[in-house]
Tab-separated table of C-alpha atoms and ligand atoms in Angstrom:
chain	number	residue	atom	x	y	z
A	22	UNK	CA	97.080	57.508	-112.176
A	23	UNK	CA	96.890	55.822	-108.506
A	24	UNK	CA	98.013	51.779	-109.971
A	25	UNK	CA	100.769	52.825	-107.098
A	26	UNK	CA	99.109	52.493	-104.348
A	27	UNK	CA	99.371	49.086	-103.276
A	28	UNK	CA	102.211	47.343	-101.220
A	29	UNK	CA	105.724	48.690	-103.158
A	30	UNK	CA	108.355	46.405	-103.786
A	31	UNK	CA	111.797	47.435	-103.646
A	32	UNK	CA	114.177	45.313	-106.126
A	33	UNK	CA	116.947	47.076	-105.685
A	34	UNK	CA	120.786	44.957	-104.910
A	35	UNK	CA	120.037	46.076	-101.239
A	36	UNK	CA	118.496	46.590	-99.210
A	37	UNK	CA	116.324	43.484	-100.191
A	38	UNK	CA	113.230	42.883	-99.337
A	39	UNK	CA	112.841	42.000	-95.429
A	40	UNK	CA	110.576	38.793	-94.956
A	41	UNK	CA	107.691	39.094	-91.962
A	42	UNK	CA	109.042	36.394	-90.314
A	43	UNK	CA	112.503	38.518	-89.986
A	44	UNK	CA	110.129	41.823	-89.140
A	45	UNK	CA	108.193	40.475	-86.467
A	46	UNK	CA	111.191	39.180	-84.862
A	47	UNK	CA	112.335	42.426	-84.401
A	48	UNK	CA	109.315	43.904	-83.671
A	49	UNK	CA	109.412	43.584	-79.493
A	50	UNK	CA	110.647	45.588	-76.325
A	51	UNK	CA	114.289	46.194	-76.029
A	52	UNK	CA	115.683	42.973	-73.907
A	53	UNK	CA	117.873	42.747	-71.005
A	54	UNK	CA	121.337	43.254	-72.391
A	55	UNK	CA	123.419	41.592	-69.451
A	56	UNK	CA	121.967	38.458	-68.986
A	57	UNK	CA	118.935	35.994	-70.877
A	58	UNK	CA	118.170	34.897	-74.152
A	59	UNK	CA	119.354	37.473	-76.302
A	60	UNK	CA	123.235	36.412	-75.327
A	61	UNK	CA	122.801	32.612	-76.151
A	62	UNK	CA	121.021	33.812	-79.161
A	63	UNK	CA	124.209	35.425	-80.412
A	64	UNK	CA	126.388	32.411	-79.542
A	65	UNK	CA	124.105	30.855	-81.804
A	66	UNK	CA	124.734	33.347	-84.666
A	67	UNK	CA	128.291	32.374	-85.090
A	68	UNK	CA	128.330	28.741	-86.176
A	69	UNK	CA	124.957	29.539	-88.062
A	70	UNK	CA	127.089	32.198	-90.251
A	71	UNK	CA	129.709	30.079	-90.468
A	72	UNK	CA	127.783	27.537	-92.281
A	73	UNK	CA	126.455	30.156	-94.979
A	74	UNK	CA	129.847	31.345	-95.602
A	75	UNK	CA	131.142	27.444	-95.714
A	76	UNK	CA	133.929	27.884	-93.473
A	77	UNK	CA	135.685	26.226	-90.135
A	78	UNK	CA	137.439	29.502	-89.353
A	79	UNK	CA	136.778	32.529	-87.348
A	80	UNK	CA	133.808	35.380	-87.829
A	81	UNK	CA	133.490	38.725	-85.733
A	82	UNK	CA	130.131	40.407	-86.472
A	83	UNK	CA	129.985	44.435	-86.020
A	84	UNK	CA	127.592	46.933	-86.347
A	85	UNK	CA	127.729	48.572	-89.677
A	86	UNK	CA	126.840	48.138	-93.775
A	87	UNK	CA	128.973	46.913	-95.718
A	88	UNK	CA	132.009	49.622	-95.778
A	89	UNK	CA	132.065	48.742	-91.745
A	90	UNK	CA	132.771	44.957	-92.943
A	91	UNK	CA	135.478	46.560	-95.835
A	92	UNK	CA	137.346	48.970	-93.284
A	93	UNK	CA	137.604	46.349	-90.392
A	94	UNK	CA	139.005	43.749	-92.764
A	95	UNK	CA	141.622	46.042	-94.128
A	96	UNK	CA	142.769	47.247	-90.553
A	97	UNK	CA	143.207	43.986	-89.012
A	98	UNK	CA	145.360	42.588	-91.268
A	99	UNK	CA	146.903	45.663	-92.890
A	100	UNK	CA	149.926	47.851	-91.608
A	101	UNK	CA	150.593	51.774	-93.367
A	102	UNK	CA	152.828	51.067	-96.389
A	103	UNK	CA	152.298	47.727	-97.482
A	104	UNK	CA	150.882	47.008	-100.890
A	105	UNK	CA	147.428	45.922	-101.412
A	106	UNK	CA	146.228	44.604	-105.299
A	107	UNK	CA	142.851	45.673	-106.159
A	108	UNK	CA	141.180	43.792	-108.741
A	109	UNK	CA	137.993	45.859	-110.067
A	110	UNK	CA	135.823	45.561	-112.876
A	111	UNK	CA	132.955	47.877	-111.257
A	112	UNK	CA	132.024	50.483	-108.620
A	113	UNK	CA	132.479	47.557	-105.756
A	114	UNK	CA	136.174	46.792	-106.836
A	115	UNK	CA	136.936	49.765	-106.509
A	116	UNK	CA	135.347	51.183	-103.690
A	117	UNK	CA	137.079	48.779	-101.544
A	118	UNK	CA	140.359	49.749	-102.417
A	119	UNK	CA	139.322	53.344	-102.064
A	120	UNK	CA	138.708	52.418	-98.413
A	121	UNK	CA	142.533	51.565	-97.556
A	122	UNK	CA	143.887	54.713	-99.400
A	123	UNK	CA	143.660	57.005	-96.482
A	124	UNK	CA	144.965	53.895	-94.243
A	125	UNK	CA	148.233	54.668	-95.848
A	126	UNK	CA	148.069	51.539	-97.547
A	127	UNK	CA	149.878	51.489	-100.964
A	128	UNK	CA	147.144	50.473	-103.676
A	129	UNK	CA	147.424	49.189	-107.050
A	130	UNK	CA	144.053	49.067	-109.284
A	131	UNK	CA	144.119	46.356	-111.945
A	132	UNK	CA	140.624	47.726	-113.763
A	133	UNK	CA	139.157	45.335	-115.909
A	134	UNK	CA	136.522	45.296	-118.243
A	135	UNK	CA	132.921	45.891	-116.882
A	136	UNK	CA	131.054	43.430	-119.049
A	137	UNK	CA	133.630	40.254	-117.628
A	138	UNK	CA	135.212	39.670	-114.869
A	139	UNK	CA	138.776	39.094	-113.235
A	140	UNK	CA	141.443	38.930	-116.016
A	141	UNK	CA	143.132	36.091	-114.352
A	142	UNK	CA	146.288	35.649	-117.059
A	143	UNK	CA	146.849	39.630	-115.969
A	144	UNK	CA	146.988	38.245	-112.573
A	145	UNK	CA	149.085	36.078	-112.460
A	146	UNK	CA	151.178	37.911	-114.832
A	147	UNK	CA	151.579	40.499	-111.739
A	148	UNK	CA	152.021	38.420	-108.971
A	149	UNK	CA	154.678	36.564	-111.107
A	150	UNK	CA	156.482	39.747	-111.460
A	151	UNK	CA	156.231	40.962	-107.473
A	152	UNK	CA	159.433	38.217	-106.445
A	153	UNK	CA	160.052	40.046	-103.210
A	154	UNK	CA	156.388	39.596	-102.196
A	155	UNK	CA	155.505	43.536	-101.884
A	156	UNK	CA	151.845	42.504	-102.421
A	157	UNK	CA	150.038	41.412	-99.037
A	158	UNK	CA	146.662	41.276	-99.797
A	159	UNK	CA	144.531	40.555	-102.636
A	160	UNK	CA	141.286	42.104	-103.037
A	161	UNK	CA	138.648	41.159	-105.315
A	162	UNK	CA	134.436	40.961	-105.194
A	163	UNK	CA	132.681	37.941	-105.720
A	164	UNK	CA	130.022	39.979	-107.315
A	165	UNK	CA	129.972	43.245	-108.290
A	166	UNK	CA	126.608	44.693	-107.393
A	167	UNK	CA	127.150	47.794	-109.957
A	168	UNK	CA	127.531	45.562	-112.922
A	169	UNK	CA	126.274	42.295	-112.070
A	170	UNK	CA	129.548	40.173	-112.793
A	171	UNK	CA	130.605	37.563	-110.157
A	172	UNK	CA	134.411	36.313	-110.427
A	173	UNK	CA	135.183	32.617	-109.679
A	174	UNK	CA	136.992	32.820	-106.466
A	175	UNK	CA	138.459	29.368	-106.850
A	176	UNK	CA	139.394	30.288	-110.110
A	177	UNK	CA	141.293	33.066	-108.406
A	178	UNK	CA	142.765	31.156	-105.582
A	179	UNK	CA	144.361	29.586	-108.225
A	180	UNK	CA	145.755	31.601	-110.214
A	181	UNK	CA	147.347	32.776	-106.685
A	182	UNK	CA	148.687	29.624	-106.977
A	183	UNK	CA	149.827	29.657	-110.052
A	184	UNK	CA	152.214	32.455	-109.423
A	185	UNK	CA	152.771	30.801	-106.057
A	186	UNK	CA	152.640	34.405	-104.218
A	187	UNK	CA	151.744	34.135	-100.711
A	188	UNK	CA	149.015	37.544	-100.297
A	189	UNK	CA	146.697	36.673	-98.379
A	190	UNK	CA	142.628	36.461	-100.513
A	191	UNK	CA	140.548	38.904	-99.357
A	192	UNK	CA	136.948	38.781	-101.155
A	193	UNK	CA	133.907	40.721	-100.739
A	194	UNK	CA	130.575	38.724	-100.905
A	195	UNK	CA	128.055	41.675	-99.565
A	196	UNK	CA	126.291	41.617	-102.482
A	197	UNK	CA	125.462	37.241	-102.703
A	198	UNK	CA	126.045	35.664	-99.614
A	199	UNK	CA	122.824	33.179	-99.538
A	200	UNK	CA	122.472	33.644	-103.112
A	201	UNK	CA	125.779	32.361	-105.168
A	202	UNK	CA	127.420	29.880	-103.633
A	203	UNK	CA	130.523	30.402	-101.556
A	204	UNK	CA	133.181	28.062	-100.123
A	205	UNK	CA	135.190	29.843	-98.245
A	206	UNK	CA	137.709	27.304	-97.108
A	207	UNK	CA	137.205	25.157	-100.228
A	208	UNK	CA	138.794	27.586	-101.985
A	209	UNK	CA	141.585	29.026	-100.099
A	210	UNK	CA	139.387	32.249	-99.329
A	211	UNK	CA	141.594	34.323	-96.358
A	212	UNK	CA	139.154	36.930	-95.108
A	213	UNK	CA	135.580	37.237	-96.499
A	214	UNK	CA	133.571	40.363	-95.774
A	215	UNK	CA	129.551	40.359	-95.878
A	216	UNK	CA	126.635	42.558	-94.450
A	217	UNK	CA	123.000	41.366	-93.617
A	218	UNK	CA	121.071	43.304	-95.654
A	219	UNK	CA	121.136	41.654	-99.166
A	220	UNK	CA	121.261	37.585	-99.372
A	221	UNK	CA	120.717	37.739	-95.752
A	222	UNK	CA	117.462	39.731	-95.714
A	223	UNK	CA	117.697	41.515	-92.722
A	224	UNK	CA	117.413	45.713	-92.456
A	225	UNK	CA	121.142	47.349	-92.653
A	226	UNK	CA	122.676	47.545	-90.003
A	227	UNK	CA	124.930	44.018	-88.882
A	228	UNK	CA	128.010	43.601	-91.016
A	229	UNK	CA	130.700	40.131	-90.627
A	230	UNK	CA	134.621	39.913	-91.542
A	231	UNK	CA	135.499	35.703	-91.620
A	232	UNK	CA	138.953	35.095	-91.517
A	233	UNK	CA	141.016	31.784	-91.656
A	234	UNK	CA	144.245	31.512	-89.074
A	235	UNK	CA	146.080	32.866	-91.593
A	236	UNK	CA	144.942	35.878	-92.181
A	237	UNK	CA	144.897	35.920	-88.252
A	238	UNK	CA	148.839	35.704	-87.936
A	239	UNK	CA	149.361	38.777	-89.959
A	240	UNK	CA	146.637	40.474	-87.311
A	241	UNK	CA	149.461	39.733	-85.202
A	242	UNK	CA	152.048	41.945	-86.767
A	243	UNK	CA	150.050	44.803	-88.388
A	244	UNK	CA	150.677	48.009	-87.489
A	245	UNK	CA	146.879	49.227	-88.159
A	246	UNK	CA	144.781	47.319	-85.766
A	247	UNK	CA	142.444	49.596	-84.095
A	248	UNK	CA	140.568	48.954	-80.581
A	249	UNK	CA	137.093	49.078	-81.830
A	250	UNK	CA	137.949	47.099	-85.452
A	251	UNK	CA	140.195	44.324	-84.076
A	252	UNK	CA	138.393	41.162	-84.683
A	253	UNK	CA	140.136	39.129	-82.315
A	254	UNK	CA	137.949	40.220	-79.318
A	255	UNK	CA	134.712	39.708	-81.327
A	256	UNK	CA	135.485	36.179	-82.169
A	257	UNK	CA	135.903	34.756	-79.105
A	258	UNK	CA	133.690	36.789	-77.198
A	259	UNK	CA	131.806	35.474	-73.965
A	260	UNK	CA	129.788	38.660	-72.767
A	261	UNK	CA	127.589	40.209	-75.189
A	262	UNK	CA	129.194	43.386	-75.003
A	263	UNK	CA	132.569	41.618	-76.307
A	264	UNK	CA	130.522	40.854	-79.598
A	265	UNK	CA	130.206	44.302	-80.573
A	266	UNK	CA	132.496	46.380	-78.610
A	267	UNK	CA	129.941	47.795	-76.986
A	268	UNK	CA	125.795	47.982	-76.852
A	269	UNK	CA	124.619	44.885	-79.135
A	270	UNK	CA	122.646	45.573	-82.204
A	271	UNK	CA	119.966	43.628	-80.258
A	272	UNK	CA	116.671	43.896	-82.495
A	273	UNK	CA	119.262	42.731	-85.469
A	274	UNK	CA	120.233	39.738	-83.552
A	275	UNK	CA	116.606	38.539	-83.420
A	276	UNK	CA	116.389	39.383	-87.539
A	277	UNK	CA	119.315	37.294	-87.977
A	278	UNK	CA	118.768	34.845	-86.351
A	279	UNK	CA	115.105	34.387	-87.716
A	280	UNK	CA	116.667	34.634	-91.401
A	281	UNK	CA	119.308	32.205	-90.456
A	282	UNK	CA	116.477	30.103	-89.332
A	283	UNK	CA	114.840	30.627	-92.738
A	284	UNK	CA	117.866	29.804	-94.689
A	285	UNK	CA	118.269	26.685	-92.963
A	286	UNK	CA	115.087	25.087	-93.079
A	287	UNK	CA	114.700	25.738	-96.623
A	288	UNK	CA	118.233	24.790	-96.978
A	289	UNK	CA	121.393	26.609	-98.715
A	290	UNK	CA	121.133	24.532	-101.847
A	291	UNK	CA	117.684	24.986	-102.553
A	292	UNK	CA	118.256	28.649	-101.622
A	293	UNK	CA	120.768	29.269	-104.046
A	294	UNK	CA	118.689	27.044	-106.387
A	295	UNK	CA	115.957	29.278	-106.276
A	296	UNK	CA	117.969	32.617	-106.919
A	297	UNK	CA	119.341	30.823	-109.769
A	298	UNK	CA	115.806	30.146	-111.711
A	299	UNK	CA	114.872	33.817	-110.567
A	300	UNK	CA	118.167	34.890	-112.460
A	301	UNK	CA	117.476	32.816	-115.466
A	302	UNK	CA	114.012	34.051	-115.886
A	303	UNK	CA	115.134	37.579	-115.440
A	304	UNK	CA	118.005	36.693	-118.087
A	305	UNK	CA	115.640	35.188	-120.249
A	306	UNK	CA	113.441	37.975	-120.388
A	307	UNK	CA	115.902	40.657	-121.063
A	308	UNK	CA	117.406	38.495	-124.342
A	309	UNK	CA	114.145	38.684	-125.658
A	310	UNK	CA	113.155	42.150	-125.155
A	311	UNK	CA	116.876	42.715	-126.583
A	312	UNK	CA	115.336	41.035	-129.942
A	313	UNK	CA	113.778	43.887	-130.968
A	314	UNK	CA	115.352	47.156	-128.964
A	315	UNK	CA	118.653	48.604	-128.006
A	316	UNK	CA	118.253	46.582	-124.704
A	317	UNK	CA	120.837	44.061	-123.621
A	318	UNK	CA	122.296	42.169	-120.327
A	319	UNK	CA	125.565	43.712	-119.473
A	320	UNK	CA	127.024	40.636	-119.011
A	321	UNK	CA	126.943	38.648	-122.184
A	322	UNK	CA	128.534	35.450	-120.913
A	323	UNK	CA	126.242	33.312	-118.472
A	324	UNK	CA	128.643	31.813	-116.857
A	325	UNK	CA	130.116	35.197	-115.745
A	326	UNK	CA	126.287	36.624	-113.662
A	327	UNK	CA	125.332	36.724	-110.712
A	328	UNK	CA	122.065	35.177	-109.217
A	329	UNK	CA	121.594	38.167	-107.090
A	330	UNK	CA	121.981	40.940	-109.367
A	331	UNK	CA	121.563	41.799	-113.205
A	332	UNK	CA	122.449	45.181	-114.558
A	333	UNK	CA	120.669	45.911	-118.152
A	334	UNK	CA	121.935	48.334	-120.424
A	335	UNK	CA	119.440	51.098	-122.398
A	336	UNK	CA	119.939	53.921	-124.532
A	337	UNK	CA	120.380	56.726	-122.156
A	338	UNK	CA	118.026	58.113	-121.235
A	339	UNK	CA	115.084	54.988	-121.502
A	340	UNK	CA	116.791	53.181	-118.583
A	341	UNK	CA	116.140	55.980	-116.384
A	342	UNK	CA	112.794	57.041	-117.518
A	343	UNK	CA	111.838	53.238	-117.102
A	344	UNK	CA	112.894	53.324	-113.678
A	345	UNK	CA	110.855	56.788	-112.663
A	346	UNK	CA	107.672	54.492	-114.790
A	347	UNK	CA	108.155	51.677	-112.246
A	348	UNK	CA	108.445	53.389	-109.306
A	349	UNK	CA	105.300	56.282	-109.881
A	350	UNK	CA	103.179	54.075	-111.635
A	351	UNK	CA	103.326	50.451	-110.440
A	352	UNK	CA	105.291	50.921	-107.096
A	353	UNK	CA	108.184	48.843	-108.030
A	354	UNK	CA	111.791	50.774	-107.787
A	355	UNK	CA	114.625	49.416	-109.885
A	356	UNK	CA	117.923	49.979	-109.089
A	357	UNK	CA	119.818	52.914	-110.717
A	358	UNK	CA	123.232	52.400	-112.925
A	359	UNK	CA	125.211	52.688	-110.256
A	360	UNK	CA	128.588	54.031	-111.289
A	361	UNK	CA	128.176	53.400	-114.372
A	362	UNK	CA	128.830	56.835	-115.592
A	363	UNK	CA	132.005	56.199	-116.312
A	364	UNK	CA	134.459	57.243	-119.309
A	365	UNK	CA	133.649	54.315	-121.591
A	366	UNK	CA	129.568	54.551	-120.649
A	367	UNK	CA	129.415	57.966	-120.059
A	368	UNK	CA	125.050	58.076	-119.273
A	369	UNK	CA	124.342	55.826	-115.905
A	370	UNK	CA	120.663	57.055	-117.900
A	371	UNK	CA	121.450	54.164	-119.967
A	372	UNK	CA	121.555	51.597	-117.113
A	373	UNK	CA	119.010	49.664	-114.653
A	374	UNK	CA	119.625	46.853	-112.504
A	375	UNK	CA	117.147	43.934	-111.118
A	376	UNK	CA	117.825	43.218	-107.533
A	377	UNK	CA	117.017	39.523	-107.202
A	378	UNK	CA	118.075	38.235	-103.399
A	379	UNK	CA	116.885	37.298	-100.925
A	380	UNK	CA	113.231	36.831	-100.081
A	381	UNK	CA	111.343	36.221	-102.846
A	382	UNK	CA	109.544	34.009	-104.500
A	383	UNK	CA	108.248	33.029	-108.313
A	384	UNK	CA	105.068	35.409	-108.255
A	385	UNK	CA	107.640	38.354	-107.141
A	386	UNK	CA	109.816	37.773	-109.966
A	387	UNK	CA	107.440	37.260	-112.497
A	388	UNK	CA	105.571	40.877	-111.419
A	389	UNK	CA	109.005	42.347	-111.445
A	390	UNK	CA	109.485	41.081	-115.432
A	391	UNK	CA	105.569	41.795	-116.088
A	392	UNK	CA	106.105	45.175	-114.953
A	393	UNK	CA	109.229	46.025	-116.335
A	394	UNK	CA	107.472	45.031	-119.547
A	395	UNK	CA	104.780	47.142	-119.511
A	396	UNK	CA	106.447	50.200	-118.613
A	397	UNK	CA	108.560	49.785	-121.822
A	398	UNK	CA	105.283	49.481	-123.326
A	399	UNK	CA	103.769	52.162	-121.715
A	400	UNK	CA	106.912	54.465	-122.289
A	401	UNK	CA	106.905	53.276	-126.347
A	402	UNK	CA	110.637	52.135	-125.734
A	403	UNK	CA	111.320	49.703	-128.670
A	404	UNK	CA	112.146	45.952	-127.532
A	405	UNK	CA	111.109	42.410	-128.740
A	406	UNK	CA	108.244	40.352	-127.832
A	407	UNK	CA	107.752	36.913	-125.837
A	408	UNK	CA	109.946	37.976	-122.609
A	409	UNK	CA	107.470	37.404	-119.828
A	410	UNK	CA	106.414	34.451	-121.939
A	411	UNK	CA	110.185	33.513	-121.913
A	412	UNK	CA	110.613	34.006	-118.091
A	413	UNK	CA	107.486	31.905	-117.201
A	414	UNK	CA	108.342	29.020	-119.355
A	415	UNK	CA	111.773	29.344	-117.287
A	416	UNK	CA	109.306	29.225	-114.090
A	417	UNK	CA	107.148	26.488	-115.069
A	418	UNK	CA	110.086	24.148	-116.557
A	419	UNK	CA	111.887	24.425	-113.022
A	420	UNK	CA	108.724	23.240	-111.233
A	421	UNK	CA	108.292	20.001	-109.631
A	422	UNK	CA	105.035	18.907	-111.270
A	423	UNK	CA	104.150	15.441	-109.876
B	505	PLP	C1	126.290	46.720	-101.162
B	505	PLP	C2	127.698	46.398	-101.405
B	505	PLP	C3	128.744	47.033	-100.723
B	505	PLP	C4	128.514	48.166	-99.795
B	505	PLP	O1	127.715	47.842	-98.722
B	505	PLP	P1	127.097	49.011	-97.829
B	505	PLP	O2	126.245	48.271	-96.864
B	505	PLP	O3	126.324	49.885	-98.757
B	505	PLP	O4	128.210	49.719	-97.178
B	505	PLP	C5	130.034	46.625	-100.975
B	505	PLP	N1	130.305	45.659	-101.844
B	505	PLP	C6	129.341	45.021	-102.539
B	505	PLP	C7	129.721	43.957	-103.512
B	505	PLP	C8	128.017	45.378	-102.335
B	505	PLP	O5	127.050	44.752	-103.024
């Protein structure tokens, strides 16, 4: 069968899909790095990021994913033997904590459940209990790209609060910058890592650590900082080369600022607007093929998922021989269960998640849920009926007929 052989789309949690406008920005000779457009053009990066991530305070950008953006975070504000807390209820929450261990840095894992989020009581409960303030960071995701959850971060600022501990709020948003919302000074946010190559649509390769003057003053006395990580030079850099420590990513700089560009002029509301119907329709479509088949969101509570991400729990092994349908025979690729073989789920076989940020629009999603429907006809995998029908009545009621 050859149905493949169109244009694939990849709707994996990231990379997303990369718009034209973003590619053929890149697309062009290397520039002069000393002098000319390409350093005003990174000036003009800064207060453009700033506005995404809702925040008056400082950004340094670097070249790297997303573990870059983790590791520089940690070792500016960081010194060996303090005590980090590491909220986790998936892969993410961990994995960033996982990151400081061979820092020397003292962490604690609270692990919570992987179909809800923060257990903010349990917080609290902690904090309350470190009196001589041991704790110096908090670490938590907004969204956790391997099970779809997304934490309220106000919610969480508060219950800092609440125990009225003084760690600093560290939270990672790589997986739904530009596609949750996200006030970073709002809601008492610290330090706020992110990478370019989900919400922000551009290839990997351009990662960002925002920090308030807070988190600055303990860059001050940490005993970690490193030349190359310290974020102090990056934000209040004048020649290119103080941006990056080095050669600038230079073809990224055009594909951010082209996305930036795109973000703006269809404006951060309406963006996160739009990955919010996607999400619906995607939710939508998933209860109904759940009426009728051992196929359910793994995040039964709305109010706890993400509009970037949805992870969707199978009997192992349909979720994985749905994926391998997808990719071979309709040239979509669905993102695996990604560490989701764990002791309570023991098959990752059992798990498939929808990458939904980004650039996309209705026709997109709607071939992603017609597909995804097919193949579990195709592959006789039992589910109910009605959930393309479901996810286009989503569509069509969140359209401005006039
Ligand atoms: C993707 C992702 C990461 C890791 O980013 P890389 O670019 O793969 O290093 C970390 N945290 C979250 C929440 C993510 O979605």
């Amino acid at each position: 069968m050859l149905l493949a052989n169109g244009p694939a789309y990849v709707a994996i949690p990231g990379p997303s899909v990369c718009p034209e406008r973003v590619l053929r920005a890149m697309h062009r000779p290397s520039p002069n790095i000393y002098a000319g457009e390409i350093v005003e053009i990174t000036k003009t990066l800064v207060p453009s990021l700033k506005a995404v991530a809702k925040t008056d305070g400082h950004v340094a950008l670097y070249i790297g994913n997303g573990h870059a953006a983790w590791e520089a975070a940690l070792f500016n504000v960081l010194s060996p033997g303090d005590k980090v807390l590491v909220l986790s209820s998936g892969h993410f929450g961990t994995g960033w904590g996982n990151m400081a261990h061979p820092m020397g840095i003292d962490v604690e894992l609270m692990e919570f459940d992987r179909r809800g989020g923060n257990d903010l009581e349990a917080v609290i409960k902690r904090l309350k209990a470190d009196k001589s303030g041991e704790i110096k960071a908090v670490l938590s995701v907004q969204v956790d790209t391997s099970t779809g959850v997304k934490n309220g971060i106000a919610d969480l600022r508060n219950a800092m609060d609440a125990a009225d501990h003084p760690a600093l709020l560290m939270v990672d948003c790589i997986a739904c910058l530009g596609c949750d919302d996200f006030e970073m000074d709002a809601w008492g946010v610290d330090v706020m890592v992110a990478g370019c190559q989900k919400g922000l649509m551009v290839p990997p390769g351009m990662a960002f650590v925002f920090f308030n003057d807070k988190a600055d003053a303990m860059r001050e006395t940490n005993g970690c900082a490193s030349h190359y990580w310290d974020w102090r030079p990056r934000a209040n850099a004048e020649a290119l080369w103080q941006f990056f420590d080095g050669t600038a990513p230079t073809h990224h700089i055009y594909g951010m600022r082209e996305a930036l560009d795109m973000i703006s002029e269809e404006g951060l509301p309406q963006v996160f607007e739009r990955h919010a119907v996607f999400a619906k329709a995607i939710w939508a479509a998933v209860e109904a093929w759940g009426r009728g088949g051992e196929i359910e969101l793994n995040i039964p509570d709305p109010k706890l998922r993400s509009n970037a991400v949805t992870s969707v729990r199978m009997k192992a092994p349909q979720a994985t021989r749905l994926r391998n349908w997808a990719e071979s025979q309709a040239g979509i690729t669905l993102g695996i269960g990604l560490g989701m073989g764990t002791s309570e789920d023991p098959n990752a076989d059992g798990f498939f998640r929808f990458g939904h940020m980004g650039s996309l629009s209705a026709h997109m999603i709607l071939g992603l849920i017609a597909t995804t429907q097919t193949g579990l006809k195709a592959l006789d995998i039992p589910h109910g009926p009605g959930g393309l029908e479901a996810a286009s009545q989503v569509i069509a009621d969140a359209t401005n007929v006039t």
